[in-house]
Amino acid sequence: MCGIVGYVGLKPVADILVDGLEQLEYRGYDSSGIAVKTDSKIAVYKAEGKLQNLKDVLRAHTSEITTATMGIGHIRWATHGAPTVVNAHPHTCNCGSLVIVHNGIIENYKELKEKMEKLGCVFKSQTDTETVAHLIAHKYAQTKDLTKAVSLAAQEIEGAYALCVMHNDLKNTLVVTKRNAPLVIGVGEGEYFVASDVPAIIKHTKKAIYLNDNQIATLTPDSLKLINSNGEELSPKVEVLPWEPVALSKMGYKHFMLKEIHEQPDVIRNILFGKLHTPAEPIILDEVKLTQKDLKDLNRIQIVACGTSLHAAMVGKYLIEQFCNIPVDVEASSEYIYRHTVTDEHTLVVGVSQSGETADTITAIKQSQARGSHILIITNRPDSAMARLADSLIPVNAGIEVSVAATKSYIAQLISFYLLALYLAEAKGSLDKSALESFKAEMMLLPQKVEQVLGTTDDIQRCARVYSSTKDFIYIARGINYPTALEGALKLKEISYINATGYPAGELKHGPIAMLDETMPVLSILMNGSVYEKLLSNSEEAKARNARMIALTNSKDKKVEELFDNIIRVPDVQELFSPVIAMIPLQLLAYYIAEFLGKDVDQPRNLAKSVTVE
Ligand code: F6R
């Protein structure tokens, strides 16, 4: 959940580090710090709060750091210890000669801390990371070899880590290693970059090496030595990164979130490209490696995911059951991994994750993989740890999503599920030709319909103004749009801090209806189709309790105007595709309310974009 960066080369390092941290701010933003090697010492600078505070600190020390050409940096999302300067990374050993930055969690830090205290180490922070600084320093004192010291320390550490280490004895050497946390090394001309994620290095180089777990790389400006945990030398595999730096600009939008919402028509086009040519042709999913035998033997699908990805998975369940008649379970990865789950070689396990880094989902996938299930990953990061575990992959191609609240990646995940469900239906012959063609034709119209929604946002902005002062918000829906209600409520909670809850409308009268009075907004996702009349009755029940009624609808029904105080209209669409069309106004409603309230839309409090701790 934190971000780490490192640089060794010939250029002034401070700006490279800070710029890298800026690109990683989505991973956490409660404190930050850098350490640079100056002629005489290792200088450490830290600040609480946003990265701007670190920039202010550095401005006061420009003369000390301009000549430094090696350093490490960190942006934190606190797990152990409050977000204070003392707890901010880099952390040092007692004498300050060894510094480290760390992303992950050291699970046995209490035992290690006791051990290091007995050896005379004095701890300054409450973090788990500081134990590792002392431990590596201790090993270095014994070996006088930083790579060896990191390797010996790694043998004693339990948990997840990406580490970047430097020592004052070594003018030009960084040592990096990782286990169950991401780390990429950028390869430049006479320089190396280290980062938790590609955005921090893409400006400088497109050549990169993804470290595997337990590998250790020792970097100098003109050399890279890679070893495994046994000390055996390995040849690094240099890959060419597919990212473009321009993707990280706001392109004139006030926030990344708004830009990303507006990118959604093109995101849908991108994902459909090459996979769906015409309604008459079969869906092509090149990286889905299920054989005819796998498909024949398949008796169950289990989908694991967290947060927004979990909501996409719930829509996926609905589609696969409807199109393919295969039973599908969906579960939050964090629940799945701590109970006796039943999967075997006849279960297809689908992991859904924007980042491909979510620790709970990775653990769930590893557990099912160990039981012989085929693993299919739907992710926006085909270069991620999760994608590397996959037997089959659907890359969602949404482009880098900077805003912490997921928007375009959600829509891309939905489209992936439509493609997967139709692909499975074709392979199993569970839908007739005309149904298949009609679904595919509707899917091809989605980009235009989303554009239509984005073209007229006046009703949504009006609603945002009317309801921005509410403390609570209820979203109701039925059937395939129940997950839309959950996701709409999650978006609002995340960025405006309004207490919003999504309910299946039929459940309202089993308890939540007690909450309704003239202060409570109830937003009904009232899309034409099989549950329209039922949802209309549920909305009437809410109206009868004086709730403030909002409809998100594609219905022309007169009753809608009589029943609802505010109406957000969307284009007509087949019911099964309505989760795509209904979600766009809900993203915008959350955005405009948060913006109206002056919240930090792209970096809401307490959140981070990649949740790499269980
Ligand atoms: C909400 C949001 C989170 C993520 C969740 C899982 O806007 O972004 O709820 O969906 O943390 O993350 P991924 O999809 O990266 O596994």
PDB file of N, CA and C in Angstrom, residues 194-263:
ATOM      1  N   VAL A 194      14.233   2.327  -9.411  1.00  0.00           N
ATOM      2  CA  VAL A 194      13.513   1.282  -8.682  1.00  0.00           C
ATOM      3  C   VAL A 194      12.160   1.858  -8.304  1.00  0.00           C
ATOM      4  N   ALA A 195      11.108   1.062  -8.399  1.00  0.00           N
ATOM      5  CA  ALA A 195       9.801   1.591  -8.008  1.00  0.00           C
ATOM      6  C   ALA A 195       8.822   0.466  -7.715  1.00  0.00           C
ATOM      7  N   SER A 196       7.814   0.822  -6.918  1.00  0.00           N
ATOM      8  CA  SER A 196       6.722  -0.122  -6.662  1.00  0.00           C
ATOM      9  C   SER A 196       5.855  -0.295  -7.886  1.00  0.00           C
ATOM     10  N   ASP A 197       5.884   0.684  -8.787  1.00  0.00           N
ATOM     11  CA  ASP A 197       4.993   0.582  -9.934  1.00  0.00           C
ATOM     12  C   ASP A 197       5.546   1.404 -11.099  1.00  0.00           C
ATOM     13  N   VAL A 198       5.131   1.004 -12.266  1.00  0.00           N
ATOM     14  CA  VAL A 198       5.633   1.576 -13.517  1.00  0.00           C
ATOM     15  C   VAL A 198       5.497   3.106 -13.632  1.00  0.00           C
ATOM     16  N   PRO A 199       4.380   3.718 -13.195  1.00  0.00           N
ATOM     17  CA  PRO A 199       4.268   5.160 -13.408  1.00  0.00           C
ATOM     18  C   PRO A 199       5.465   5.961 -12.878  1.00  0.00           C
ATOM     19  N   ALA A 200       6.140   5.425 -11.869  1.00  0.00           N
ATOM     20  CA  ALA A 200       7.265   6.170 -11.289  1.00  0.00           C
ATOM     21  C   ALA A 200       8.509   6.134 -12.167  1.00  0.00           C
ATOM     22  N   ILE A 201       8.554   5.245 -13.159  1.00  0.00           N
ATOM     23  CA  ILE A 201       9.780   5.169 -13.962  1.00  0.00           C
ATOM     24  C   ILE A 201       9.564   5.416 -15.455  1.00  0.00           C
ATOM     25  N   ILE A 202       8.302   5.408 -15.858  1.00  0.00           N
ATOM     26  CA  ILE A 202       8.007   5.378 -17.294  1.00  0.00           C
ATOM     27  C   ILE A 202       8.529   6.614 -18.033  1.00  0.00           C
ATOM     28  N   LYS A 203       8.605   7.738 -17.307  1.00  0.00           N
ATOM     29  CA  LYS A 203       9.132   8.962 -17.906  1.00  0.00           C
ATOM     30  C   LYS A 203      10.590   8.805 -18.313  1.00  0.00           C
ATOM     31  N   HIS A 204      11.301   7.944 -17.596  1.00  0.00           N
ATOM     32  CA  HIS A 204      12.750   7.842 -17.775  1.00  0.00           C
ATOM     33  C   HIS A 204      13.155   6.707 -18.698  1.00  0.00           C
ATOM     34  N   THR A 205      12.410   5.623 -18.650  1.00  0.00           N
ATOM     35  CA  THR A 205      12.794   4.462 -19.469  1.00  0.00           C
ATOM     36  C   THR A 205      11.599   3.549 -19.696  1.00  0.00           C
ATOM     37  N   LYS A 206      11.632   2.844 -20.824  1.00  0.00           N
ATOM     38  CA  LYS A 206      10.581   1.843 -21.074  1.00  0.00           C
ATOM     39  C   LYS A 206      11.123   0.436 -20.862  1.00  0.00           C
ATOM     40  N   LYS A 207      12.433   0.345 -20.515  1.00  0.00           N
ATOM     41  CA  LYS A 207      13.021  -0.988 -20.291  1.00  0.00           C
ATOM     42  C   LYS A 207      12.961  -1.309 -18.809  1.00  0.00           C
ATOM     43  N   ALA A 208      12.439  -2.489 -18.500  1.00  0.00           N
ATOM     44  CA  ALA A 208      12.247  -2.791 -17.074  1.00  0.00           C
ATOM     45  C   ALA A 208      12.482  -4.256 -16.777  1.00  0.00           C
ATOM     46  N   ILE A 209      12.823  -4.497 -15.516  1.00  0.00           N
ATOM     47  CA  ILE A 209      12.982  -5.873 -15.025  1.00  0.00           C
ATOM     48  C   ILE A 209      12.024  -6.027 -13.848  1.00  0.00           C
ATOM     49  N   TYR A 210      11.141  -7.017 -13.932  1.00  0.00           N
ATOM     50  CA  TYR A 210      10.269  -7.308 -12.788  1.00  0.00           C
ATOM     51  C   TYR A 210      10.975  -8.329 -11.915  1.00  0.00           C
ATOM     52  N   LEU A 211      11.246  -7.944 -10.683  1.00  0.00           N
ATOM     53  CA  LEU A 211      11.898  -8.878  -9.767  1.00  0.00           C
ATOM     54  C   LEU A 211      10.901  -9.949  -9.350  1.00  0.00           C
ATOM     55  N   ASN A 212      11.352 -11.194  -9.299  1.00  0.00           N
ATOM     56  CA  ASN A 212      10.509 -12.258  -8.730  1.00  0.00           C
ATOM     57  C   ASN A 212      10.746 -12.324  -7.234  1.00  0.00           C
ATOM     58  N   ASP A 213       9.821 -12.999  -6.534  1.00  0.00           N
ATOM     59  CA  ASP A 213       9.966 -13.129  -5.085  1.00  0.00           C
ATOM     60  C   ASP A 213      11.322 -13.728  -4.732  1.00  0.00           C
ATOM     61  N   ASN A 214      11.899 -13.193  -3.674  1.00  0.00           N
ATOM     62  CA  ASN A 214      13.160 -13.684  -3.078  1.00  0.00           C
ATOM     63  C   ASN A 214      14.397 -13.430  -3.932  1.00  0.00           C
ATOM     64  N   GLN A 215      14.261 -12.740  -5.042  1.00  0.00           N
ATOM     65  CA  GLN A 215      15.461 -12.362  -5.792  1.00  0.00           C
ATOM     66  C   GLN A 215      16.034 -11.084  -5.194  1.00  0.00           C
ATOM     67  N   ILE A 216      17.347 -10.937  -5.333  1.00  0.00           N
ATOM     68  CA  ILE A 216      18.005  -9.723  -4.821  1.00  0.00           C
ATOM     69  C   ILE A 216      18.801  -9.107  -5.969  1.00  0.00           C
ATOM     70  N   ALA A 217      18.615  -7.808  -6.184  1.00  0.00           N
ATOM     71  CA  ALA A 217      19.384  -7.131  -7.235  1.00  0.00           C
ATOM     72  C   ALA A 217      20.302  -6.108  -6.584  1.00  0.00           C
ATOM     73  N   THR A 218      21.541  -6.090  -7.036  1.00  0.00           N
ATOM     74  CA  THR A 218      22.512  -5.090  -6.562  1.00  0.00           C
ATOM     75  C   THR A 218      22.792  -4.173  -7.746  1.00  0.00           C
ATOM     76  N   LEU A 219      22.511  -2.893  -7.537  1.00  0.00           N
ATOM     77  CA  LEU A 219      22.558  -1.948  -8.653  1.00  0.00           C
ATOM     78  C   LEU A 219      23.637  -0.892  -8.440  1.00  0.00           C
ATOM     79  N   THR A 220      24.435  -0.661  -9.481  1.00  0.00           N
ATOM     80  CA  THR A 220      25.325   0.502  -9.506  1.00  0.00           C
ATOM     81  C   THR A 220      24.986   1.222 -10.810  1.00  0.00           C
ATOM     82  N   PRO A 221      25.530   2.409 -11.091  1.00  0.00           N
ATOM     83  CA  PRO A 221      25.113   3.084 -12.332  1.00  0.00           C
ATOM     84  C   PRO A 221      25.320   2.221 -13.575  1.00  0.00           C
ATOM     85  N   ASP A 222      26.369   1.397 -13.580  1.00  0.00           N
ATOM     86  CA  ASP A 222      26.601   0.627 -14.802  1.00  0.00           C
ATOM     87  C   ASP A 222      26.584  -0.884 -14.617  1.00  0.00           C
ATOM     88  N   SER A 223      25.986  -1.353 -13.542  1.00  0.00           N
ATOM     89  CA  SER A 223      25.888  -2.824 -13.415  1.00  0.00           C
ATOM     90  C   SER A 223      24.659  -3.240 -12.638  1.00  0.00           C
ATOM     91  N   LEU A 224      24.153  -4.417 -12.987  1.00  0.00           N
ATOM     92  CA  LEU A 224      23.049  -5.003 -12.230  1.00  0.00           C
ATOM     93  C   LEU A 224      23.383  -6.463 -12.013  1.00  0.00           C
ATOM     94  N   LYS A 225      23.452  -6.862 -10.751  1.00  0.00           N
ATOM     95  CA  LYS A 225      23.715  -8.272 -10.460  1.00  0.00           C
ATOM     96  C   LYS A 225      22.476  -8.830  -9.781  1.00  0.00           C
ATOM     97  N   LEU A 226      21.959  -9.924 -10.340  1.00  0.00           N
ATOM     98  CA  LEU A 226      20.731 -10.512  -9.808  1.00  0.00           C
ATOM     99  C   LEU A 226      21.043 -11.886  -9.242  1.00  0.00           C
ATOM    100  N   ILE A 227      20.610 -12.142  -8.009  1.00  0.00           N
ATOM    101  CA  ILE A 227      20.822 -13.475  -7.429  1.00  0.00           C
ATOM    102  C   ILE A 227      19.514 -14.000  -6.834  1.00  0.00           C
ATOM    103  N   ASN A 228      19.456 -15.302  -6.632  1.00  0.00           N
ATOM    104  CA  ASN A 228      18.305 -15.875  -5.924  1.00  0.00           C
ATOM    105  C   ASN A 228      18.642 -16.041  -4.448  1.00  0.00           C
ATOM    106  N   SER A 229      17.727 -16.627  -3.689  1.00  0.00           N
ATOM    107  CA  SER A 229      17.943 -16.686  -2.238  1.00  0.00           C
ATOM    108  C   SER A 229      19.105 -17.612  -1.855  1.00  0.00           C
ATOM    109  N   ASN A 230      19.540 -18.460  -2.807  1.00  0.00           N
ATOM    110  CA  ASN A 230      20.723 -19.300  -2.528  1.00  0.00           C
ATOM    111  C   ASN A 230      22.011 -18.613  -2.939  1.00  0.00           C
ATOM    112  N   GLY A 231      21.918 -17.409  -3.426  1.00  0.00           N
ATOM    113  CA  GLY A 231      23.119 -16.676  -3.831  1.00  0.00           C
ATOM    114  C   GLY A 231      23.552 -17.006  -5.254  1.00  0.00           C
ATOM    115  N   GLU A 232      22.747 -17.806  -5.974  1.00  0.00           N
ATOM    116  CA  GLU A 232      23.130 -18.146  -7.354  1.00  0.00           C
ATOM    117  C   GLU A 232      22.784 -16.994  -8.294  1.00  0.00           C
ATOM    118  N   GLU A 233      23.726 -16.725  -9.219  1.00  0.00           N
ATOM    119  CA  GLU A 233      23.509 -15.586 -10.117  1.00  0.00           C
ATOM    120  C   GLU A 233      22.492 -15.941 -11.211  1.00  0.00           C
ATOM    121  N   LEU A 234      21.632 -14.997 -11.534  1.00  0.00           N
ATOM    122  CA  LEU A 234      20.585 -15.224 -12.544  1.00  0.00           C
ATOM    123  C   LEU A 234      20.748 -14.195 -13.649  1.00  0.00           C
ATOM    124  N   SER A 235      20.257 -14.515 -14.864  1.00  0.00           N
ATOM    125  CA  SER A 235      20.288 -13.447 -15.883  1.00  0.00           C
ATOM    126  C   SER A 235      18.954 -12.718 -15.867  1.00  0.00           C
ATOM    127  N   PRO A 236      19.022 -11.399 -15.718  1.00  0.00           N
ATOM    128  CA  PRO A 236      17.776 -10.633 -15.651  1.00  0.00           C
ATOM    129  C   PRO A 236      17.045 -10.602 -16.993  1.00  0.00           C
ATOM    130  N   LYS A 237      15.700 -10.624 -16.923  1.00  0.00           N
ATOM    131  CA  LYS A 237      14.908 -10.567 -18.157  1.00  0.00           C
ATOM    132  C   LYS A 237      14.399  -9.124 -18.324  1.00  0.00           C
ATOM    133  N   VAL A 238      14.908  -8.453 -19.327  1.00  0.00           N
ATOM    134  CA  VAL A 238      14.493  -7.058 -19.538  1.00  0.00           C
ATOM    135  C   VAL A 238      13.261  -7.042 -20.442  1.00  0.00           C
ATOM    136  N   GLU A 239      12.185  -6.388 -19.952  1.00  0.00           N
ATOM    137  CA  GLU A 239      10.948  -6.312 -20.747  1.00  0.00           C
ATOM    138  C   GLU A 239      10.738  -4.878 -21.226  1.00  0.00           C
ATOM    139  N   VAL A 240       9.980  -4.724 -22.294  1.00  0.00           N
ATOM    140  CA  VAL A 240       9.647  -3.369 -22.751  1.00  0.00           C
ATOM    141  C   VAL A 240       8.256  -3.029 -22.239  1.00  0.00           C
ATOM    142  N   LEU A 241       8.166  -1.916 -21.512  1.00  0.00           N
ATOM    143  CA  LEU A 241       6.888  -1.550 -20.880  1.00  0.00           C
ATOM    144  C   LEU A 241       5.905  -1.013 -21.904  1.00  0.00           C
ATOM    145  N   PRO A 242       4.631  -1.392 -21.785  1.00  0.00           N
ATOM    146  CA  PRO A 242       3.654  -0.927 -22.769  1.00  0.00           C
ATOM    147  C   PRO A 242       3.076   0.450 -22.454  1.00  0.00           C
ATOM    148  N   TRP A 243       3.484   1.092 -21.366  1.00  0.00           N
ATOM    149  CA  TRP A 243       2.813   2.327 -20.932  1.00  0.00           C
ATOM    150  C   TRP A 243       3.330   3.566 -21.651  1.00  0.00           C
ATOM    151  N   GLU A 244       2.467   4.555 -21.767  1.00  0.00           N
ATOM    152  CA  GLU A 244       2.865   5.860 -22.297  1.00  0.00           C
ATOM    153  C   GLU A 244       2.762   6.888 -21.165  1.00  0.00           C
ATOM    154  N   PRO A 245       3.773   7.752 -20.985  1.00  0.00           N
ATOM    155  CA  PRO A 245       3.731   8.728 -19.893  1.00  0.00           C
ATOM    156  C   PRO A 245       2.536   9.660 -19.973  1.00  0.00           C
ATOM    157  N   VAL A 246       2.074   9.975 -21.188  1.00  0.00           N
ATOM    158  CA  VAL A 246       0.979  10.932 -21.358  1.00  0.00           C
ATOM    159  C   VAL A 246      -0.293  10.481 -20.626  1.00  0.00           C
ATOM    160  N   ALA A 247      -0.424   9.174 -20.422  1.00  0.00           N
ATOM    161  CA  ALA A 247      -1.626   8.653 -19.773  1.00  0.00           C
ATOM    162  C   ALA A 247      -1.810   9.222 -18.373  1.00  0.00           C
ATOM    163  N   LEU A 248      -0.775   9.788 -17.790  1.00  0.00           N
ATOM    164  CA  LEU A 248      -0.890  10.238 -16.404  1.00  0.00           C
ATOM    165  C   LEU A 248      -1.285  11.711 -16.276  1.00  0.00           C
ATOM    166  N   SER A 249      -1.582  12.371 -17.386  1.00  0.00           N
ATOM    167  CA  SER A 249      -1.966  13.782 -17.259  1.00  0.00           C
ATOM    168  C   SER A 249      -3.486  13.913 -17.086  1.00  0.00           C
ATOM    169  N   LYS A 250      -3.918  15.030 -16.456  1.00  0.00           N
ATOM    170  CA  LYS A 250      -5.375  15.222 -16.254  1.00  0.00           C
ATOM    171  C   LYS A 250      -6.071  15.690 -17.531  1.00  0.00           C
ATOM    172  N   MET A 251      -5.304  16.055 -18.540  1.00  0.00           N
ATOM    173  CA  MET A 251      -5.834  16.465 -19.845  1.00  0.00           C
ATOM    174  C   MET A 251      -6.929  17.530 -19.713  1.00  0.00           C
ATOM    175  N   GLY A 252      -6.715  18.491 -18.854  1.00  0.00           N
ATOM    176  CA  GLY A 252      -7.658  19.605 -18.735  1.00  0.00           C
ATOM    177  C   GLY A 252      -8.815  19.371 -17.787  1.00  0.00           C
ATOM    178  N   TYR A 253      -9.037  18.162 -17.336  1.00  0.00           N
ATOM    179  CA  TYR A 253     -10.116  17.914 -16.369  1.00  0.00           C
ATOM    180  C   TYR A 253      -9.658  18.375 -14.986  1.00  0.00           C
ATOM    181  N   LYS A 254     -10.630  18.739 -14.141  1.00  0.00           N
ATOM    182  CA  LYS A 254     -10.258  19.218 -12.816  1.00  0.00           C
ATOM    183  C   LYS A 254      -9.661  18.088 -11.967  1.00  0.00           C
ATOM    184  N   HIS A 255     -10.176  16.900 -12.141  1.00  0.00           N
ATOM    185  CA  HIS A 255      -9.679  15.759 -11.360  1.00  0.00           C
ATOM    186  C   HIS A 255      -9.467  14.557 -12.278  1.00  0.00           C
ATOM    187  N   PHE A 256      -8.569  13.664 -11.852  1.00  0.00           N
ATOM    188  CA  PHE A 256      -8.373  12.412 -12.595  1.00  0.00           C
ATOM    189  C   PHE A 256      -9.676  11.622 -12.650  1.00  0.00           C
ATOM    190  N   MET A 257     -10.458  11.683 -11.554  1.00  0.00           N
ATOM    191  CA  MET A 257     -11.687  10.879 -11.534  1.00  0.00           C
ATOM    192  C   MET A 257     -12.619  11.297 -12.678  1.00  0.00           C
ATOM    193  N   LEU A 258     -12.769  12.617 -12.871  1.00  0.00           N
ATOM    194  CA  LEU A 258     -13.668  13.084 -13.929  1.00  0.00           C
ATOM    195  C   LEU A 258     -13.120  12.672 -15.300  1.00  0.00           C
ATOM    196  N   LYS A 259     -11.807  12.813 -15.446  1.00  0.00           N
ATOM    197  CA  LYS A 259     -11.186  12.406 -16.724  1.00  0.00           C
ATOM    198  C   LYS A 259     -11.447  10.906 -16.962  1.00  0.00           C
ATOM    199  N   GLU A 260     -11.273  10.125 -15.922  1.00  0.00           N
ATOM    200  CA  GLU A 260     -11.392   8.670 -16.088  1.00  0.00           C
ATOM    201  C   GLU A 260     -12.846   8.269 -16.375  1.00  0.00           C
ATOM    202  N   ILE A 261     -13.796   8.999 -15.772  1.00  0.00           N
ATOM    203  CA  ILE A 261     -15.213   8.728 -16.080  1.00  0.00           C
ATOM    204  C   ILE A 261     -15.466   9.005 -17.568  1.00  0.00           C
ATOM    205  N   HIS A 262     -14.890  10.127 -18.050  1.00  0.00           N
ATOM    206  CA  HIS A 262     -15.122  10.497 -19.457  1.00  0.00           C
ATOM    207  C   HIS A 262     -14.370   9.604 -20.445  1.00  0.00           C
ATOM    208  N   GLU A 263     -13.397   8.869 -19.961  1.00  0.00           N
ATOM    209  CA  GLU A 263     -12.662   7.963 -20.862  1.00  0.00           C
ATOM    210  C   GLU A 263     -13.436   6.679 -21.152  1.00  0.00           C
TER     211      GLU A 263
END
